[in-house]
């Protein structure tokens, strides 16, 4: 089995002359349960900024029941972001929900194909690489998400006073969800388009769900997200924000509350988040 | 090691633990009298000891006990495993298994409604039926409808229904009642059976989300593999 490809932390060449306005910090960390059983982290993420403006990001949680779930997660996240890069660099950004759906749907399709190819190379079936996948494009004017399975995306508008969010898609029980390799994944995926400027973005996999969401109310827990957005907004002043985030995800405070793999991808639009009174 | 101040300010939502409900549906008809019921009671005590020794399972697993003889009784309604008080059962009368199955499924439906009202996540409920007989002394259509309900619940993934056949049970009839093949108990290995059940529930309750659990092998107590 070859290692999953290296993903994440890429800024497009265009970003060099005009610094990209997005500050991004992301980490996927193996949970205590996986560590205990000697399993690698089966979460993955990938992101990229194109044209200095558009943040393309994906997080994925490989199914524990699948032989190569972690590889599936890495392939899915990277394939989706690559597809978005190609689509957006060659064209303009969508202006309506239908066009967003096409754009994100094609990225999901790319992930499904990437998984199928990899499965064939490994001599397995796509379901051996089963994974959830959350794909997001955020521009200074809008934010769109396509989500298959659990996990969630939370976007902050109006200085963090207005939280837009997706909720985990569940098979009904706590230990069941849908995967990109499930039949009808594309048709059943949730699409969310928020046509207004967002300043902060958080994407997470199910390992953090119970810490980040008020399950009974079905909405994000503000006390979780506000400091994270502030952290992302200030990340360029920090020596090693990635290391800070990783230390946080491995902290006793987090580990005592979840034993699953966790992924947190945070982004803040420079000069926007925190500029308004919270 | 210093922690980033913003990250130190992160607060966590407090959500109730996800619940893992299990109904023990137990045959207390006359044929269970004597050694079998004594062994079953012993098994229940051991079950309590095993499961309450596991902090997470004690909080997440919920156990109810329904018995069937000439009567159907909810001997213990759902409580978290840590507070489970094993009943001391006695055996007498006929085998109203069909009515018992209906009661167990009703209990689960009511519990699920409660979970939903309170925003509590839950795992697929289990019904674990243990019998040494076959439906007896009740109308055939009650039994027939119970079988249909089990089969529909299994197909819709609403419930996982396991039947354990104690020596003397009509395995063929149980096969028709349960979508899964019945497991046959070797001798009176009730204690081994309940240790297994506790480990299975513990394993399920540990899996946070998205993961499937492989159940431990049943060869410690059963002559037939699950």
XYZ file of C-alpha atoms in Angstrom:
504
model
C 0.000 0.000 0.000
C 1.493 3.331 -0.990
C 1.149 6.372 1.195
C -1.680 8.783 0.494
C -0.508 11.822 -1.399
C 0.569 14.918 0.426
C -2.268 17.395 0.558
C -2.992 20.885 1.751
C -1.217 24.174 2.263
C -0.984 25.248 -1.333
C -1.442 28.799 -2.518
C -1.716 29.364 -6.228
C 1.202 31.107 -7.985
C -1.006 34.178 -8.404
C -1.073 34.473 -4.650
C 2.562 35.487 -4.485
C 2.323 38.916 -6.062
C -0.954 39.801 -4.341
C -1.067 38.046 -0.973
C -4.109 35.825 -0.641
C -6.597 37.261 1.820
C -7.412 33.875 3.349
C -5.619 32.734 6.453
C -5.908 28.974 6.658
C -4.886 26.592 9.448
C -5.803 22.921 9.219
C -4.886 19.654 10.904
C -6.097 16.041 10.923
C -5.103 14.125 14.029
C -5.535 10.454 14.962
C -7.884 9.872 17.892
C -7.030 7.922 21.009
C -9.128 4.931 19.916
C -7.223 4.631 16.654
C -3.919 5.086 18.422
C -4.798 2.354 20.871
C -5.557 -0.084 18.078
C -2.507 0.978 16.096
C -4.655 2.402 13.324
C -3.455 5.448 11.417
C -5.485 8.640 11.185
C -8.301 8.051 8.723
C -9.265 11.708 8.386
C -7.827 13.957 5.702
C -8.119 17.482 4.404
C -6.935 19.519 1.436
C -7.139 23.165 0.518
C -5.978 25.698 -1.984
C -6.474 29.386 -2.720
C -6.892 30.414 -6.342
C -6.866 33.862 -7.867
C -5.966 35.251 -4.479
C -9.640 35.252 -3.604
C -11.273 31.868 -3.624
C -10.646 29.318 -0.931
C -11.218 25.732 -2.061
C -11.293 23.223 0.765
C -12.302 19.671 1.567
C -12.327 17.491 4.676
C -12.986 13.753 4.711
C -13.386 10.976 7.259
C -12.496 7.506 6.018
C -14.851 4.796 7.219
C -13.431 2.731 10.049
C -15.199 -0.281 8.575
C -13.404 0.108 5.230
C -9.999 -1.517 4.737
C -8.435 1.639 3.276
C -10.750 4.342 4.591
C -7.855 6.681 5.350
C -6.538 6.435 1.795
C -10.072 7.020 0.506
C -10.319 10.184 2.619
C -7.000 11.542 1.336
C -7.778 10.715 -2.297
C -11.291 12.185 -2.064
C -10.190 15.467 -0.454
C -7.280 15.990 -2.853
C -9.285 15.034 -5.958
C -12.118 17.368 -5.047
C -9.802 20.351 -4.493
C -7.869 19.646 -7.703
C -11.127 19.543 -9.640
C -12.234 22.861 -8.146
C -8.871 24.438 -8.994
C -9.186 23.353 -12.607
C -12.793 24.480 -12.885
C -12.327 27.861 -11.237
C -9.041 28.808 -12.867
C -10.649 28.301 -16.251
C -13.850 30.187 -15.608
C -15.824 32.572 -13.529
C -17.428 31.879 -10.173
C -21.014 30.663 -10.092
C -23.688 33.288 -9.690
C -26.630 31.078 -8.776
C -27.370 27.924 -6.843
C -27.707 25.713 -9.914
C -24.230 26.667 -11.142
C -22.746 26.131 -7.679
C -24.339 22.706 -7.672
C -22.716 21.859 -11.003
C -19.321 23.090 -9.856
C -19.332 21.258 -6.526
C -21.049 18.219 -8.033
C -18.214 17.888 -10.511
C -15.700 18.050 -7.662
C -17.591 15.255 -5.883
C -17.639 13.278 -9.115
C -13.863 13.751 -9.367
C -13.519 12.385 -5.835
C -15.679 9.360 -6.684
C -13.601 8.696 -9.799
C -10.351 9.214 -7.907
C -11.478 6.598 -5.402
C -12.539 4.169 -8.123
C -9.151 4.508 -9.846
C -7.242 4.058 -6.635
C -9.364 1.056 -5.686
C -8.537 -0.565 -9.021
C -4.814 0.113 -8.568
C -4.954 -1.517 -5.163
C -6.979 -4.450 -6.440
C -9.983 -3.626 -4.254
C -13.450 -2.201 -4.513
C -14.419 1.484 -4.122
C -16.215 0.589 -0.888
C -12.846 -0.409 0.591
C -12.038 3.316 0.381
C -15.375 4.534 1.772
C -15.230 8.051 3.166
C -17.372 11.065 3.962
C -16.562 14.266 2.077
C -17.328 17.929 2.702
C -16.375 20.290 -0.094
C -16.421 24.068 0.244
C -15.695 27.087 -1.919
C -15.523 30.409 -0.106
C -15.065 33.728 -1.866
C -15.273 37.204 -0.362
C -18.839 37.336 -1.750
C -20.299 33.878 -1.135
C -19.777 30.435 0.283
C -21.045 27.093 -1.010
C -20.819 23.626 0.506
C -21.557 20.142 -0.781
C -21.610 17.515 1.937
C -21.814 13.728 1.890
C -22.081 12.100 5.313
C -21.463 13.501 8.755
C -19.274 16.352 9.930
C -20.212 19.992 9.468
C -19.240 23.332 8.013
C -19.775 26.566 9.900
C -19.316 29.948 8.277
C -19.255 33.258 10.133
C -20.845 36.337 8.610
C -21.247 39.842 10.050
C -18.237 39.664 12.317
C -19.257 36.291 13.680
C -22.706 37.427 14.766
C -24.365 35.339 12.103
C -23.390 31.682 11.795
C -24.294 29.750 8.665
C -23.964 26.002 9.009
C -24.533 22.515 7.718
C -25.435 19.617 9.982
C -24.248 15.995 9.908
C -26.160 13.743 7.529
C -26.931 10.559 9.377
C -28.225 7.154 8.482
C -30.458 7.449 11.529
C -28.124 5.928 14.094
C -25.114 7.389 15.750
C -22.764 4.859 14.167
C -24.091 5.065 10.630
C -23.597 7.649 7.922
C -23.413 7.948 4.129
C -20.205 7.776 2.120
C -19.146 9.045 -1.296
C -18.991 5.402 -2.347
C -22.632 4.826 -1.316
C -25.189 4.460 -4.044
C -26.727 7.816 -4.989
C -24.101 9.826 -3.069
C -24.314 12.693 -5.548
C -28.113 12.833 -5.471
C -28.336 12.681 -1.691
C -25.536 15.174 -0.991
C -26.548 18.334 0.858
C -25.964 21.608 -0.961
C -25.773 24.916 0.889
C -25.154 28.254 -0.808
C -24.795 31.386 1.291
C -24.791 34.368 -1.036
C -23.239 36.895 1.263
C -19.755 37.738 2.434
C -18.390 35.374 5.038
C -15.377 36.158 7.156
C -14.618 32.911 8.894
C -14.918 29.260 7.984
C -14.630 26.042 9.994
C -14.888 22.554 8.543
C -14.811 19.520 10.785
C -15.276 15.772 10.725
C -17.532 13.811 13.045
C -14.906 13.351 15.759
C -15.518 16.925 16.892
C -19.260 17.024 16.312
C -20.338 16.404 19.870
C -17.950 19.114 21.091
C -18.925 21.673 18.486
C -22.669 21.285 18.004
C -25.607 21.662 20.297
C -27.245 18.431 19.181
C -30.649 18.999 20.741
C -30.978 22.471 19.223
C -29.384 21.364 15.950
C -27.007 24.294 15.658
C -23.349 25.206 16.210
C -22.218 25.883 19.757
C -21.016 29.489 19.559
C -18.541 29.124 22.436
C -16.667 26.564 20.383
C -16.460 28.482 17.141
C -15.896 32.121 18.124
C -12.409 31.553 19.620
C -11.459 29.362 16.658
C -12.383 32.058 14.160
C -10.452 34.577 16.232
C -7.489 32.195 16.231
C -7.621 31.839 12.454
C -7.959 35.600 11.963
C -4.864 36.203 14.084
C -2.946 33.225 12.744
C -0.488 35.251 10.664
C 0.816 36.864 13.848
C 1.502 33.489 15.396
C 4.820 31.709 15.036
C 3.385 28.289 14.175
C -0.416 28.251 14.152
C -0.517 24.740 12.696
C 1.457 23.445 15.652
C -0.847 25.355 18.037
C -3.900 23.791 16.445
C -2.384 20.328 16.562
C -1.505 20.718 20.229
C -5.083 21.814 20.895
C -6.531 18.810 19.045
C -4.297 16.475 21.047
C -4.973 18.223 24.356
C -6.492 16.467 27.325
C -9.520 18.769 27.023
C -10.294 17.402 23.580
C -9.172 13.822 24.145
C -11.307 13.414 27.216
C -14.333 14.236 25.061
C -13.714 12.250 21.901
C -11.649 9.194 21.014
C -12.202 9.490 17.267
C -9.928 11.008 14.625
C -10.467 14.741 14.376
C -10.040 17.231 11.574
C -10.363 20.964 11.859
C -9.866 23.275 8.907
C -10.101 26.938 9.881
C -10.000 29.956 7.621
C -10.480 33.660 8.117
C -10.616 36.420 5.605
C -7.816 38.828 6.396
C -8.988 42.152 7.695
C -12.585 41.021 7.930
C -13.199 38.655 10.813
C -13.130 40.387 14.167
C -13.184 43.832 12.573
C -16.803 44.230 13.543
C -17.816 44.237 17.204
C -18.722 40.746 18.358
C 4.151 23.877 26.721
C 2.273 27.102 26.244
C -1.171 26.994 24.749
C -2.483 29.536 22.336
C -4.789 31.936 24.176
C -7.528 31.888 21.554
C -7.549 28.116 21.615
C -7.591 28.108 25.390
C -10.856 30.059 25.178
C -12.586 27.353 23.166
C -15.580 25.999 25.055
C -17.271 22.706 24.366
C -20.918 21.895 23.837
C -22.263 19.525 26.435
C -24.332 16.919 24.683
C -25.836 13.888 26.361
C -23.983 10.643 25.657
C -25.363 8.651 22.736
C -27.408 5.717 23.995
C -27.128 2.086 23.141
C -30.468 0.490 24.090
C -30.898 -3.245 24.652
C -34.021 -5.138 25.717
C -33.445 -8.494 27.382
C -36.518 -10.505 26.461
C -36.526 -13.509 28.737
C -38.557 -16.698 28.802
C -39.830 -17.342 32.340
C -42.256 -20.119 31.450
C -42.554 -23.258 33.554
C -39.974 -25.234 31.587
C -37.284 -22.758 32.651
C -37.883 -23.622 36.309
C -35.034 -25.046 38.371
C -31.492 -24.953 37.109
C -32.101 -22.926 33.934
C -33.740 -19.962 35.691
C -31.097 -20.056 38.437
C -28.372 -19.955 35.780
C -30.175 -17.132 33.983
C -30.377 -15.082 37.209
C -26.684 -15.720 37.794
C -26.000 -14.531 34.243
C -27.947 -11.310 34.803
C -25.905 -10.509 37.910
C -22.679 -11.117 36.053
C -23.941 -8.932 33.205
C -24.496 -6.077 35.637
C -21.002 -6.514 37.116
C -19.298 -6.624 33.748
C -21.076 -3.717 32.134
C -21.067 -1.380 35.114
C -17.296 -1.879 35.375
C -16.905 -0.111 32.045
C -17.316 3.616 32.572
C -18.370 4.469 29.051
C -20.734 1.510 28.629
C -22.236 2.176 32.057
C -23.208 5.640 30.831
C -24.176 4.825 27.264
C -25.783 1.391 27.343
C -29.401 1.229 28.438
C -30.958 -2.018 29.559
C -34.577 -3.088 29.973
C -35.910 -6.512 30.955
C -39.155 -7.980 29.625
C -40.263 -11.452 30.688
C -42.856 -13.688 29.108
C -44.713 -16.649 30.541
C -48.531 -16.706 30.766
C -48.085 -12.993 31.179
C -45.801 -10.363 29.752
C -44.068 -8.052 32.204
C -41.695 -5.132 31.947
C -39.617 -6.224 34.904
C -37.097 -3.399 34.432
C -37.772 -0.374 32.247
C -34.808 1.268 30.487
C -32.049 2.498 32.769
C -28.423 3.231 31.971
C -26.393 0.089 32.535
C -24.590 1.616 35.492
C -27.880 1.710 37.431
C -29.168 -1.648 36.248
C -30.509 -3.730 39.116
C -30.647 -7.369 37.975
C -33.996 -8.968 38.804
C -34.305 -12.357 40.419
C -36.688 -14.185 38.124
C -38.829 -17.232 38.784
C -40.362 -19.494 36.165
C -43.935 -20.637 35.797
C -46.763 -20.889 33.250
C -46.992 -20.874 29.484
C -44.879 -19.215 26.769
C -46.472 -16.048 25.413
C -43.477 -15.294 23.258
C -45.388 -13.393 20.566
C -46.845 -10.969 23.093
C -43.394 -10.630 24.664
C -41.882 -9.662 21.317
C -44.588 -7.045 20.786
C -43.920 -5.583 24.220
C -40.160 -5.422 23.603
C -40.650 -3.643 20.276
C -43.190 -1.235 21.808
C -40.741 -0.421 24.566
C -38.051 0.368 22.007
C -40.332 2.591 19.962
C -41.280 4.578 23.032
C -37.618 4.909 24.010
C -36.619 6.121 20.569
C -39.359 8.754 20.674
C -37.933 9.904 23.981
C -34.400 10.100 22.552
C -35.655 12.149 19.636
C -37.559 14.542 21.878
C -34.401 15.180 23.866
C -31.945 15.341 20.995
C -30.126 12.220 22.200
C -28.232 10.224 19.572
C -28.639 6.479 19.663
C -27.339 3.259 18.222
C -29.567 0.682 16.599
C -31.493 -0.935 19.460
C -31.047 -4.589 20.252
C -33.608 -7.134 21.389
C -31.944 -10.137 22.938
C -34.446 -12.955 23.397
C -33.576 -16.045 25.405
C -35.970 -19.020 25.380
C -36.070 -22.751 25.877
C -39.382 -23.211 24.098
C -41.663 -21.978 21.371
C -44.750 -19.739 21.372
C -47.466 -21.492 23.327
C -50.849 -20.615 24.804
C -51.474 -17.503 22.712
C -53.376 -16.892 19.457
C -51.458 -17.810 16.302
C -52.026 -14.391 14.756
C -50.260 -12.682 17.673
C -47.204 -14.797 16.930
C -47.553 -14.268 13.189
C -47.736 -10.483 13.597
C -44.754 -10.553 15.962
C -42.722 -12.385 13.318
C -43.762 -9.841 10.693
C -42.830 -6.959 12.978
C -39.402 -8.436 13.683
C -38.771 -8.992 10.009
C -39.912 -5.460 9.055
C -37.865 -3.923 11.887
C -34.764 -5.799 10.770
C -35.282 -4.864 7.131
C -35.748 -1.197 8.041
C -32.713 -1.402 10.359
C -34.923 -0.258 13.226
C -33.898 -3.070 15.529
C -31.413 -5.929 15.641
C -33.216 -8.985 16.996
C -31.201 -11.887 18.364
C -32.714 -15.158 19.534
C -30.805 -17.479 21.825
C -32.130 -21.037 22.005
C -31.637 -22.808 25.310
C -31.693 -26.610 25.154
C -35.272 -27.695 24.480
C -36.140 -24.679 22.331
C -37.849 -25.229 19.004
C -35.063 -23.867 16.812
C -37.133 -24.195 13.645
C -39.897 -22.023 15.073
C -37.350 -19.485 16.319
C -35.856 -19.341 12.853
C -39.251 -18.255 11.541
C -39.574 -15.609 14.247
C -36.158 -14.060 13.922
C -34.552 -12.738 10.751
C -31.130 -13.779 12.069
C -30.318 -17.430 12.628
C -30.898 -18.341 16.290
C -27.830 -18.915 18.446
C -27.842 -22.127 20.432
C -26.683 -22.010 24.013
C -24.394 -24.868 25.011
C -25.718 -26.403 28.209
C -26.482 -23.714 30.744
C -23.651 -21.331 29.900
C -25.695 -18.287 30.802
C -22.813 -16.581 32.550
C -20.596 -16.920 29.457
C -23.479 -15.675 27.328
C -23.928 -12.556 29.450
C -20.200 -11.851 29.586
C -20.263 -11.972 25.789
C -23.309 -9.713 25.630
C -21.645 -7.207 27.916
C -18.451 -7.166 25.793
C -20.521 -6.724 22.645
C -22.398 -3.786 24.098
C -19.173 -2.303 25.471
C -17.575 -2.541 22.033
C -20.538 -0.856 20.377
C -20.796 1.917 22.946
C -17.121 2.796 22.403
C -17.470 3.396 18.731
C -18.202 7.051 18.483
C -19.585 7.431 15.039
C -19.235 6.144 11.549
C -17.484 2.953 12.580
C -18.850 -0.562 12.502
C -18.107 -3.049 15.242
C -17.114 -6.637 14.840
C -18.822 -8.664 17.539
C -16.682 -10.960 19.646
C -16.863 -14.673 18.767
C -19.712 -16.557 20.410
C -17.928 -19.896 20.731
C -17.523 -19.485 24.489
C -21.202 -20.189 24.988
C -22.776 -21.183 21.699
C -22.497 -24.263 19.538
C -23.578 -22.194 16.519
C -21.607 -19.208 15.265
C -23.415 -15.909 14.841
